[in-house]
């Protein structure tokens, strides 16, 4: 069976080898390639590939972001991840998010690629055979063809018209977690039928399914929101419900499907809730993404410098800031929270020199926070907050004399090490080059003075060891992402 295949990798030899392997598997396969996530996403929307091989680490949009964005609009796309040993935790994350397989770049064999594509071919044959009808035996509407063809002009309207949905009658979508069995689908269909039979007004109620979610469509000229509440009551403990805004046109169904799925995803931030309405998310202020990115860089910098108490404090505050996303921030917030976990895990496994373990995906913001804090506590316990005696002496000297002129050669002499040996030892134990650590430590102290005092910027620069205010400001902007003046303004 012919497959449409996309290969995404910024390493030309890897990309060419994969193309060769795909062609060796079958000359019938259609192949496209891209060197980065942005170009790949555009091509995927044009060609709608069955299979995407993608690198994890790429400039700009990486493999995880590409996979997330593609699966939102084409949930039946098969992803295979290309990775290195050092990125194993990211590969595990990708598998948890829906990737079918991962391949180590150092062990790419043509036979493995051929076997994988053969499995995908068989799966596609089964799907093609089973997807001839849009309604499953359970009575549940199968959205496979809808997602495949929804971008064709008029397709969404004709698809839902065929399912019996009226035009210009208000409707709302309810989304519940997917992955259900035929019997679960039958139960949902029975509940929708029960609600319709109980209604005093003419009403359309149907159940639809795609790979990750089940949807309940409720449509009536009567009290639509009351019917939504009744349906939620019938569902009971279903793992949460996301509810779209109301719409009237059948062509708006792609939007209402996305809204209800987004609302369900928002339970990630508050698992204690049971129902989330998209319109409430839409009313929230947007997260300050740039500030959250800047804070994440600072957290990872503190962690690299083994300032564990400060890391725990800032990390807890970061997750608190992330806790109330707007509708536009839900997917980004989930992804970015999990990425912080991955970054902390990478640091932990680098420090303990062990292969990744405990890589289950986090299903809530609280789990992300607790995973990070647990790893930081482990690191603190493992190191006792300490490095070797010579590096501890060097760090103590920096912390006590950062206002003065400090050189690596001078500190190396202080601990009776050659500059070359000291430089390597410092980087291995602290995780930063000597000069970078000194700069970041000085800038951390400068931040405290900016936020806690009314000293002028040039006075603060001098207090943390910089005699030229302009150079201090340029360094601050480079490492902190804002100017000293902007940092001070953030406390207002």
CSV table of C-alpha atoms in Angstrom, one decimal:
chain,number,residue,atom,x,y,z
A,1,UNK,CA,0.0,0.0,0.0
A,2,UNK,CA,1.3,3.5,-0.9
A,3,UNK,CA,2.2,5.7,2.0
A,4,UNK,CA,2.8,9.5,2.1
A,5,UNK,CA,5.9,10.0,4.2
A,6,UNK,CA,7.5,13.1,5.6
A,7,UNK,CA,11.1,13.2,6.9
A,8,UNK,CA,12.1,16.1,9.2
A,9,UNK,CA,15.7,16.6,10.3
A,10,UNK,CA,18.3,19.3,10.1
A,11,UNK,CA,21.1,16.8,9.7
A,12,UNK,CA,21.4,16.2,5.9
A,13,UNK,CA,23.0,12.7,6.2
A,14,UNK,CA,20.3,11.5,8.5
A,15,UNK,CA,17.6,12.9,6.3
A,16,UNK,CA,19.1,11.3,3.1
A,17,UNK,CA,19.5,8.0,4.8
A,18,UNK,CA,15.9,7.9,5.9
A,19,UNK,CA,14.7,8.8,2.4
A,20,UNK,CA,16.8,6.0,1.0
A,21,UNK,CA,15.3,3.6,3.6
A,22,UNK,CA,11.7,4.7,2.7
A,23,UNK,CA,12.3,4.2,-1.0
A,24,UNK,CA,14.0,0.9,-0.4
A,25,UNK,CA,10.8,-0.2,1.5
A,26,UNK,CA,8.6,0.7,-1.6
A,27,UNK,CA,9.1,2.8,-4.7
A,28,UNK,CA,5.4,3.6,-4.5
A,29,UNK,CA,5.8,5.7,-1.3
A,30,UNK,CA,5.5,9.4,-1.7
A,31,UNK,CA,8.3,11.2,0.2
A,32,UNK,CA,8.8,14.8,1.3
A,33,UNK,CA,11.4,16.3,3.5
A,34,UNK,CA,12.1,19.4,5.6
A,35,UNK,CA,15.1,20.7,7.6
A,36,UNK,CA,13.1,22.2,10.4
A,37,UNK,CA,9.7,22.2,12.2
A,38,UNK,CA,8.3,25.3,10.6
A,39,UNK,CA,8.8,24.1,7.0
A,40,UNK,CA,7.6,20.7,7.9
A,41,UNK,CA,4.4,22.0,9.4
A,42,UNK,CA,3.6,23.9,6.3
A,43,UNK,CA,4.3,20.9,4.1
A,44,UNK,CA,2.3,18.6,6.3
A,45,UNK,CA,-0.8,20.8,5.9
A,46,UNK,CA,-0.3,20.6,2.2
A,47,UNK,CA,0.5,16.9,1.7
A,48,UNK,CA,-1.2,15.4,4.8
A,49,UNK,CA,1.4,12.5,5.2
A,50,UNK,CA,0.5,9.2,6.8
A,51,UNK,CA,3.8,9.0,8.5
A,52,UNK,CA,6.2,11.6,9.9
A,53,UNK,CA,9.8,10.9,10.9
A,54,UNK,CA,11.0,13.8,12.9
A,55,UNK,CA,14.1,14.8,14.9
A,56,UNK,CA,13.4,16.0,18.5
A,57,UNK,CA,16.0,18.8,18.7
A,58,UNK,CA,15.8,21.2,15.8
A,59,UNK,CA,16.1,25.0,15.6
A,60,UNK,CA,12.8,26.9,16.0
A,61,UNK,CA,9.9,24.5,16.3
A,62,UNK,CA,11.3,21.2,17.6
A,63,UNK,CA,9.9,17.7,17.1
A,64,UNK,CA,7.6,17.7,20.2
A,65,UNK,CA,6.0,21.0,19.2
A,66,UNK,CA,5.6,19.8,15.6
A,67,UNK,CA,3.9,16.6,16.8
A,68,UNK,CA,1.6,18.4,19.1
A,69,UNK,CA,0.5,20.9,16.5
A,70,UNK,CA,0.0,18.3,13.8
A,71,UNK,CA,-2.0,15.9,16.0
A,72,UNK,CA,-4.4,18.8,16.9
A,73,UNK,CA,-5.6,19.0,13.3
A,74,UNK,CA,-4.7,15.6,12.0
A,75,UNK,CA,-5.0,13.2,14.9
A,76,UNK,CA,-4.5,10.0,12.9
A,77,UNK,CA,-1.0,11.0,11.6
A,78,UNK,CA,1.7,8.4,12.7
A,79,UNK,CA,4.8,9.9,14.2
A,80,UNK,CA,8.2,8.3,14.6
A,81,UNK,CA,10.8,10.1,16.7
A,82,UNK,CA,14.6,10.4,15.8
A,83,UNK,CA,16.7,10.8,18.9
A,84,UNK,CA,20.1,10.4,20.6
A,85,UNK,CA,20.8,8.7,23.9
A,86,UNK,CA,21.1,12.1,25.6
A,87,UNK,CA,17.6,13.0,24.5
A,88,UNK,CA,16.0,9.7,25.7
A,89,UNK,CA,13.7,11.5,28.2
A,90,UNK,CA,12.3,13.6,25.3
A,91,UNK,CA,11.7,10.4,23.3
A,92,UNK,CA,9.8,8.9,26.2
A,93,UNK,CA,7.8,12.1,26.4
A,94,UNK,CA,7.0,11.9,22.7
A,95,UNK,CA,5.8,8.3,23.1
A,96,UNK,CA,3.6,9.4,25.9
A,97,UNK,CA,2.1,12.2,23.7
A,98,UNK,CA,1.3,9.8,20.9
A,99,UNK,CA,4.4,8.9,18.9
A,100,UNK,CA,4.2,5.4,17.6
A,101,UNK,CA,8.0,4.6,17.7
A,102,UNK,CA,11.4,6.2,18.3
A,103,UNK,CA,14.7,5.4,16.6
A,104,UNK,CA,18.2,6.1,17.9
A,105,UNK,CA,20.1,7.9,15.2
A,106,UNK,CA,23.3,6.0,16.0
A,107,UNK,CA,21.5,2.7,15.3
A,108,UNK,CA,19.3,3.6,12.3
A,109,UNK,CA,19.0,0.4,10.2
A,110,UNK,CA,17.2,0.1,7.0
A,111,UNK,CA,15.5,-3.1,8.1
A,112,UNK,CA,14.0,-1.4,11.2
A,113,UNK,CA,12.6,1.4,9.0
A,114,UNK,CA,11.1,-1.1,6.6
A,115,UNK,CA,9.5,-3.2,9.4
A,116,UNK,CA,8.0,0.0,10.9
A,117,UNK,CA,6.6,1.1,7.6
A,118,UNK,CA,5.2,-2.4,7.0
A,119,UNK,CA,3.3,-2.2,10.2
A,120,UNK,CA,2.0,1.3,9.3
A,121,UNK,CA,0.9,-0.1,5.9
A,122,UNK,CA,-1.1,-2.9,7.6
A,123,UNK,CA,-2.6,-0.5,10.0
A,124,UNK,CA,-3.7,1.8,7.2
A,125,UNK,CA,-5.2,-1.1,5.3
A,126,UNK,CA,-7.2,-2.0,8.4
A,127,UNK,CA,-8.3,1.6,8.9
A,128,UNK,CA,-9.3,2.0,5.3
A,129,UNK,CA,-11.4,-1.1,5.4
A,130,UNK,CA,-13.1,-0.1,8.6
A,131,UNK,CA,-13.7,3.5,7.8
A,132,UNK,CA,-16.1,3.0,4.9
A,133,UNK,CA,-19.0,4.3,7.0
A,134,UNK,CA,-19.0,7.4,9.2
A,135,UNK,CA,-21.2,5.7,11.8
A,136,UNK,CA,-19.8,2.8,13.9
A,137,UNK,CA,-22.0,-0.2,14.8
A,138,UNK,CA,-22.3,1.4,18.3
A,139,UNK,CA,-24.1,4.4,16.8
A,140,UNK,CA,-21.1,6.6,17.5
A,141,UNK,CA,-20.0,8.9,14.6
A,142,UNK,CA,-16.5,8.2,13.4
A,143,UNK,CA,-14.6,11.5,12.8
A,144,UNK,CA,-11.7,9.9,10.8
A,145,UNK,CA,-13.0,11.1,7.4
A,146,UNK,CA,-14.1,14.4,8.9
A,147,UNK,CA,-10.5,15.2,10.1
A,148,UNK,CA,-9.1,13.9,6.9
A,149,UNK,CA,-11.2,16.1,4.6
A,150,UNK,CA,-12.5,19.0,6.9
A,151,UNK,CA,-10.4,21.6,5.0
A,152,UNK,CA,-12.2,20.9,1.7
A,153,UNK,CA,-14.7,23.7,1.0
A,154,UNK,CA,-18.2,22.8,2.3
A,155,UNK,CA,-17.1,19.4,3.7
A,156,UNK,CA,-17.8,20.1,7.4
A,157,UNK,CA,-21.3,21.3,6.5
A,158,UNK,CA,-22.1,18.3,4.4
A,159,UNK,CA,-20.6,15.8,6.8
A,160,UNK,CA,-22.8,17.0,9.7
A,161,UNK,CA,-25.8,17.5,7.5
A,162,UNK,CA,-25.5,13.8,6.6
A,163,UNK,CA,-25.4,13.0,10.4
A,164,UNK,CA,-28.8,14.7,10.8
A,165,UNK,CA,-27.6,18.0,12.3
A,166,UNK,CA,-29.7,21.1,11.5
A,167,UNK,CA,-28.5,24.4,10.2
A,168,UNK,CA,-29.1,27.7,12.1
A,169,UNK,CA,-30.1,25.9,15.3
A,170,UNK,CA,-27.9,26.5,18.3
A,171,UNK,CA,-25.6,23.7,19.4
A,172,UNK,CA,-22.7,23.0,21.7
A,173,UNK,CA,-20.0,20.4,21.9
A,174,UNK,CA,-19.1,18.4,25.0
A,175,UNK,CA,-15.7,16.7,25.1
A,176,UNK,CA,-14.8,13.8,27.3
A,177,UNK,CA,-11.6,11.7,27.4
A,178,UNK,CA,-11.3,9.2,24.5
A,179,UNK,CA,-9.8,5.7,24.1
A,180,UNK,CA,-13.1,4.1,25.0
A,181,UNK,CA,-14.4,0.6,24.0
A,182,UNK,CA,-17.4,-0.2,21.9
A,183,UNK,CA,-19.4,-0.8,25.0
A,184,UNK,CA,-18.4,2.7,26.4
A,185,UNK,CA,-19.4,4.2,23.1
A,186,UNK,CA,-22.8,2.5,23.3
A,187,UNK,CA,-23.3,3.8,26.8
A,188,UNK,CA,-22.6,7.4,25.6
A,189,UNK,CA,-25.0,6.9,22.7
A,190,UNK,CA,-27.7,5.6,25.1
A,191,UNK,CA,-27.2,8.6,27.4
A,192,UNK,CA,-27.6,11.0,24.5
A,193,UNK,CA,-30.7,9.2,23.4
A,194,UNK,CA,-32.1,9.3,26.9
A,195,UNK,CA,-31.5,13.0,27.1
A,196,UNK,CA,-33.3,13.5,23.8
A,197,UNK,CA,-36.3,11.5,24.9
A,198,UNK,CA,-36.6,13.4,28.1
A,199,UNK,CA,-36.5,16.8,26.4
A,200,UNK,CA,-39.7,18.8,26.0
A,201,UNK,CA,-38.3,20.5,22.9
A,202,UNK,CA,-37.1,18.9,19.6
A,203,UNK,CA,-33.5,18.1,20.1
A,204,UNK,CA,-30.5,16.7,18.2
A,205,UNK,CA,-28.0,14.7,20.3
A,206,UNK,CA,-25.2,12.6,18.9
A,207,UNK,CA,-21.9,11.1,20.0
A,208,UNK,CA,-18.7,11.3,17.8
A,209,UNK,CA,-15.3,9.9,18.3
A,210,UNK,CA,-11.7,10.5,17.2
A,211,UNK,CA,-8.4,9.1,18.5
A,212,UNK,CA,-8.1,11.0,21.7
A,213,UNK,CA,-11.6,12.3,22.5
A,214,UNK,CA,-15.3,11.6,22.5
A,215,UNK,CA,-17.7,14.4,21.7
A,216,UNK,CA,-21.4,14.8,22.4
A,217,UNK,CA,-23.2,17.3,20.1
A,218,UNK,CA,-26.3,18.8,21.6
A,219,UNK,CA,-28.6,21.0,19.4
A,220,UNK,CA,-31.9,22.6,20.2
A,221,UNK,CA,-33.9,25.8,19.9
A,222,UNK,CA,-34.9,25.4,23.5
A,223,UNK,CA,-32.9,25.8,26.7
A,224,UNK,CA,-29.6,24.6,25.3
A,225,UNK,CA,-27.5,25.3,28.3
A,226,UNK,CA,-29.9,23.5,30.5
A,227,UNK,CA,-29.6,20.4,28.3
A,228,UNK,CA,-25.8,20.7,28.5
A,229,UNK,CA,-26.1,20.6,32.3
A,230,UNK,CA,-28.4,17.6,32.2
A,231,UNK,CA,-26.0,15.8,30.0
A,232,UNK,CA,-23.1,16.5,32.3
A,233,UNK,CA,-25.2,15.1,35.1
A,234,UNK,CA,-25.9,11.9,33.2
A,235,UNK,CA,-22.2,11.4,32.4
A,236,UNK,CA,-21.3,11.4,36.1
A,237,UNK,CA,-17.7,10.8,36.9
A,238,UNK,CA,-16.3,10.6,33.3
A,239,UNK,CA,-12.8,12.0,33.9
A,240,UNK,CA,-14.0,15.6,33.2
A,241,UNK,CA,-16.0,17.4,30.6
A,242,UNK,CA,-15.0,20.3,28.3
A,243,UNK,CA,-17.8,22.5,26.8
A,244,UNK,CA,-17.6,24.7,23.8
A,245,UNK,CA,-19.3,28.0,23.2
A,246,UNK,CA,-22.6,27.9,21.3
A,247,UNK,CA,-22.7,28.0,17.5
A,248,UNK,CA,-25.4,27.8,14.8
A,249,UNK,CA,-23.6,26.9,11.6
A,250,UNK,CA,-22.5,23.4,10.7
A,251,UNK,CA,-19.4,24.9,9.2
A,252,UNK,CA,-18.4,26.0,12.7
A,253,UNK,CA,-18.0,22.5,14.0
A,254,UNK,CA,-14.2,22.4,13.6
A,255,UNK,CA,-14.0,25.4,15.9
A,256,UNK,CA,-16.4,24.0,18.5
A,257,UNK,CA,-14.6,20.6,18.5
A,258,UNK,CA,-11.3,22.4,19.2
A,259,UNK,CA,-12.9,24.6,21.9
A,260,UNK,CA,-14.4,21.7,23.8
A,261,UNK,CA,-11.1,19.7,23.6
A,262,UNK,CA,-9.2,22.8,24.8
A,263,UNK,CA,-11.6,23.2,27.7
A,264,UNK,CA,-11.1,19.5,28.7
A,265,UNK,CA,-7.4,19.9,28.5
A,266,UNK,CA,-7.6,22.9,30.9
A,267,UNK,CA,-8.4,20.3,33.7
A,268,UNK,CA,-4.6,19.8,33.6
A,269,UNK,CA,-4.3,23.0,35.6
A,270,UNK,CA,-7.1,22.1,38.1
A,271,UNK,CA,-7.7,18.3,38.3
A,272,UNK,CA,-10.2,18.8,41.1
A,273,UNK,CA,-12.7,20.4,38.7
A,274,UNK,CA,-15.1,18.3,36.7
A,275,UNK,CA,-16.4,20.7,34.0
A,276,UNK,CA,-14.6,23.5,32.1
A,277,UNK,CA,-16.4,26.0,29.9
A,278,UNK,CA,-14.4,27.4,27.0
A,279,UNK,CA,-16.0,30.8,27.4
A,280,UNK,CA,-14.6,31.2,30.9
A,281,UNK,CA,-11.1,30.4,29.6
A,282,UNK,CA,-11.6,33.0,26.9
A,283,UNK,CA,-12.3,35.7,29.5
A,284,UNK,CA,-8.9,35.2,31.3
A,285,UNK,CA,-5.9,37.4,30.8
A,286,UNK,CA,-3.2,35.9,28.6
A,287,UNK,CA,-0.1,34.4,30.3
A,288,UNK,CA,3.0,36.5,30.0
A,289,UNK,CA,4.9,33.9,28.0
A,290,UNK,CA,8.1,35.9,27.6
A,291,UNK,CA,8.3,36.4,31.4
A,292,UNK,CA,7.7,32.7,32.0
A,293,UNK,CA,10.4,31.8,29.5
A,294,UNK,CA,12.8,34.3,31.3
A,295,UNK,CA,12.0,32.8,34.7
A,296,UNK,CA,12.5,29.3,33.4
A,297,UNK,CA,16.0,30.3,32.2
A,298,UNK,CA,16.8,31.7,35.6
A,299,UNK,CA,15.5,28.6,37.4
A,300,UNK,CA,17.6,26.3,35.2
A,301,UNK,CA,20.6,28.6,35.8
A,302,UNK,CA,20.1,28.4,39.6
A,303,UNK,CA,19.9,24.6,39.3
A,304,UNK,CA,23.1,24.4,37.2
A,305,UNK,CA,24.8,26.4,39.9
A,306,UNK,CA,23.5,24.0,42.5
A,307,UNK,CA,21.6,26.8,44.4
A,308,UNK,CA,18.9,24.3,45.3
A,309,UNK,CA,17.0,26.4,47.9
A,310,UNK,CA,16.6,29.3,45.5
A,311,UNK,CA,15.7,26.9,42.7
A,312,UNK,CA,12.9,25.4,44.7
A,313,UNK,CA,11.5,28.8,45.7
A,314,UNK,CA,11.5,30.2,42.2
A,315,UNK,CA,10.2,27.0,40.7
A,316,UNK,CA,7.2,26.9,43.1
A,317,UNK,CA,6.4,30.6,42.2
A,318,UNK,CA,6.7,29.7,38.4
A,319,UNK,CA,4.1,27.0,38.6
A,320,UNK,CA,1.8,29.3,40.6
A,321,UNK,CA,2.1,31.9,37.8
A,322,UNK,CA,1.2,29.2,35.2
A,323,UNK,CA,-1.9,28.0,37.1
A,324,UNK,CA,-4.6,30.1,35.4
A,325,UNK,CA,-4.1,30.0,31.6
A,326,UNK,CA,-6.3,31.7,29.1
A,327,UNK,CA,-7.9,29.7,26.3
A,328,UNK,CA,-5.0,30.5,24.0
A,329,UNK,CA,-2.5,29.4,26.6
A,330,UNK,CA,-3.9,26.0,27.6
A,331,UNK,CA,-2.0,23.9,25.1
A,332,UNK,CA,1.2,26.0,25.3
A,333,UNK,CA,1.0,25.9,29.1
A,334,UNK,CA,0.8,22.1,29.3
A,335,UNK,CA,3.6,21.7,26.8
A,336,UNK,CA,5.9,24.3,28.5
A,337,UNK,CA,5.2,22.9,32.0
A,338,UNK,CA,6.2,19.4,30.8
A,339,UNK,CA,9.3,20.8,29.1
A,340,UNK,CA,10.4,22.3,32.4
A,341,UNK,CA,10.1,18.8,33.9
A,342,UNK,CA,12.2,17.4,31.0
A,343,UNK,CA,14.9,20.1,31.6
A,344,UNK,CA,15.1,19.3,35.3
A,345,UNK,CA,15.2,15.6,34.5
A,346,UNK,CA,18.0,16.1,32.1
A,347,UNK,CA,20.0,18.0,34.8
A,348,UNK,CA,19.3,15.3,37.3
A,349,UNK,CA,20.3,12.4,35.2
A,350,UNK,CA,23.4,14.3,34.0
A,351,UNK,CA,24.4,14.9,37.7
A,352,UNK,CA,23.7,11.3,38.9
A,353,UNK,CA,25.2,9.8,35.7
A,354,UNK,CA,22.4,7.3,35.3
A,355,UNK,CA,20.0,6.4,32.5
A,356,UNK,CA,16.6,8.0,32.6
A,357,UNK,CA,14.0,6.4,34.8
A,358,UNK,CA,10.5,7.2,36.1
A,359,UNK,CA,9.5,8.8,32.8
A,360,UNK,CA,5.7,8.6,33.1
A,361,UNK,CA,4.1,11.7,31.6
A,362,UNK,CA,2.6,14.2,34.1
A,363,UNK,CA,-1.1,14.6,33.8
A,364,UNK,CA,-1.5,17.7,35.9
A,365,UNK,CA,0.4,20.9,36.7
A,366,UNK,CA,0.7,19.8,40.3
A,367,UNK,CA,2.4,16.6,39.1
A,368,UNK,CA,4.9,18.6,37.0
A,369,UNK,CA,5.7,20.8,40.0
A,370,UNK,CA,6.1,17.9,42.4
A,371,UNK,CA,8.3,16.0,40.0
A,372,UNK,CA,10.6,18.9,39.7
A,373,UNK,CA,10.7,19.6,43.4
A,374,UNK,CA,11.4,15.9,44.1
A,375,UNK,CA,14.3,15.8,41.7
A,376,UNK,CA,15.8,19.0,43.2
A,377,UNK,CA,15.5,17.5,46.7
A,378,UNK,CA,17.3,14.4,45.5
A,379,UNK,CA,20.1,16.5,44.0
A,380,UNK,CA,20.4,18.5,47.2
A,381,UNK,CA,20.5,15.3,49.2
A,382,UNK,CA,23.0,13.7,46.8
A,383,UNK,CA,25.4,16.5,46.8
A,384,UNK,CA,24.6,17.9,50.3
A,385,UNK,CA,24.7,21.1,48.4
A,386,UNK,CA,28.4,20.7,48.1
A,387,UNK,CA,31.1,20.2,45.5
A,388,UNK,CA,34.7,19.0,46.1
A,389,UNK,CA,36.6,21.0,48.7
A,390,UNK,CA,38.6,23.0,46.2
A,391,UNK,CA,35.5,24.0,44.2
A,392,UNK,CA,33.6,24.7,47.4
A,393,UNK,CA,36.4,27.1,48.4
A,394,UNK,CA,36.3,28.7,45.0
A,395,UNK,CA,32.5,29.2,45.2
A,396,UNK,CA,32.8,30.6,48.7
A,397,UNK,CA,35.4,33.1,47.4
A,398,UNK,CA,33.2,34.2,44.6
A,399,UNK,CA,30.2,34.6,46.9
A,400,UNK,CA,32.2,36.7,49.3
A,401,UNK,CA,34.2,38.8,46.8
A,402,UNK,CA,32.0,39.1,43.8
A,403,UNK,CA,32.1,42.9,44.1
A,404,UNK,CA,35.8,42.9,43.4
A,405,UNK,CA,37.8,42.1,40.4
A,406,UNK,CA,38.0,38.3,40.1
A,407,UNK,CA,39.9,36.2,37.6
A,408,UNK,CA,39.9,32.5,37.0
A,409,UNK,CA,43.6,32.4,37.2
A,410,UNK,CA,43.6,34.1,40.6
A,411,UNK,CA,41.0,31.7,42.0
A,412,UNK,CA,42.8,28.6,40.6
A,413,UNK,CA,46.0,29.8,42.3
A,414,UNK,CA,44.0,30.2,45.5
A,415,UNK,CA,43.0,26.5,45.5
A,416,UNK,CA,46.4,25.3,44.3
A,417,UNK,CA,45.2,24.2,40.8
A,418,UNK,CA,46.5,24.9,37.4
A,419,UNK,CA,44.1,27.2,35.4
A,420,UNK,CA,43.5,24.4,32.8
A,421,UNK,CA,42.7,21.7,35.4
A,422,UNK,CA,40.6,24.2,37.5
A,423,UNK,CA,38.6,25.3,34.5
A,424,UNK,CA,37.7,21.7,33.6
A,425,UNK,CA,36.9,20.7,37.2
A,426,UNK,CA,34.8,23.8,37.8
A,427,UNK,CA,32.7,23.1,34.6
A,428,UNK,CA,32.2,19.4,35.5
A,429,UNK,CA,31.1,20.1,39.1
A,430,UNK,CA,29.2,23.3,38.8
A,431,UNK,CA,27.8,22.9,35.3
A,432,UNK,CA,28.8,26.3,34.1
A,433,UNK,CA,32.1,27.9,32.9
A,434,UNK,CA,33.8,29.9,35.6
A,435,UNK,CA,33.2,33.2,33.8
A,436,UNK,CA,29.5,32.4,33.2
A,437,UNK,CA,28.9,31.4,36.8
A,438,UNK,CA,30.6,34.6,38.1
A,439,UNK,CA,28.5,36.7,35.7
A,440,UNK,CA,25.2,35.0,36.6
A,441,UNK,CA,26.0,35.2,40.4
A,442,UNK,CA,26.7,38.9,40.1
A,443,UNK,CA,23.5,39.5,38.1
A,444,UNK,CA,21.4,37.6,40.6
A,445,UNK,CA,22.7,39.9,43.3
A,446,UNK,CA,22.0,42.8,41.1
A,447,UNK,CA,18.4,41.7,40.6
A,448,UNK,CA,17.9,41.5,44.4
A,449,UNK,CA,19.2,45.1,44.7
A,450,UNK,CA,17.0,46.3,41.8
A,451,UNK,CA,13.9,44.8,43.4
A,452,UNK,CA,14.6,45.5,47.1
A,453,UNK,CA,16.4,49.0,47.0
A,454,UNK,CA,16.1,52.3,45.3
A,455,UNK,CA,19.8,52.5,44.4
A,456,UNK,CA,20.5,53.9,40.9
A,457,UNK,CA,21.5,51.4,38.2
A,458,UNK,CA,25.1,52.7,38.1
A,459,UNK,CA,25.4,52.3,41.9
A,460,UNK,CA,24.1,48.7,41.6
A,461,UNK,CA,26.5,47.9,38.8
A,462,UNK,CA,29.4,49.1,41.0
A,463,UNK,CA,28.2,47.1,44.0
A,464,UNK,CA,28.2,43.8,42.0
A,465,UNK,CA,31.6,44.3,40.4
A,466,UNK,CA,31.1,46.3,37.2
A,467,UNK,CA,32.8,49.7,36.8
A,468,UNK,CA,31.0,50.5,33.5
A,469,UNK,CA,27.2,50.8,33.8
A,470,UNK,CA,26.7,50.4,30.1
A,471,UNK,CA,28.5,47.1,30.0
A,472,UNK,CA,26.5,46.0,33.1
A,473,UNK,CA,23.2,46.9,31.4
A,474,UNK,CA,24.2,45.0,28.2
A,475,UNK,CA,25.1,41.9,30.3
A,476,UNK,CA,21.9,42.1,32.3
A,477,UNK,CA,19.8,42.3,29.1
A,478,UNK,CA,21.7,39.4,27.5
A,479,UNK,CA,21.3,37.0,30.5
A,480,UNK,CA,18.1,38.2,32.1
A,481,UNK,CA,16.2,39.1,28.9
A,482,UNK,CA,15.2,42.5,30.2
A,483,UNK,CA,17.1,45.8,31.0
A,484,UNK,CA,17.8,46.7,34.6
A,485,UNK,CA,15.2,49.4,34.4
A,486,UNK,CA,12.6,46.9,33.1
A,487,UNK,CA,13.5,44.5,35.9
A,488,UNK,CA,12.9,47.2,38.4
A,489,UNK,CA,9.6,48.1,36.8
A,490,UNK,CA,8.4,44.5,37.2
A,491,UNK,CA,8.1,44.9,40.9
A,492,UNK,CA,5.4,47.7,40.6
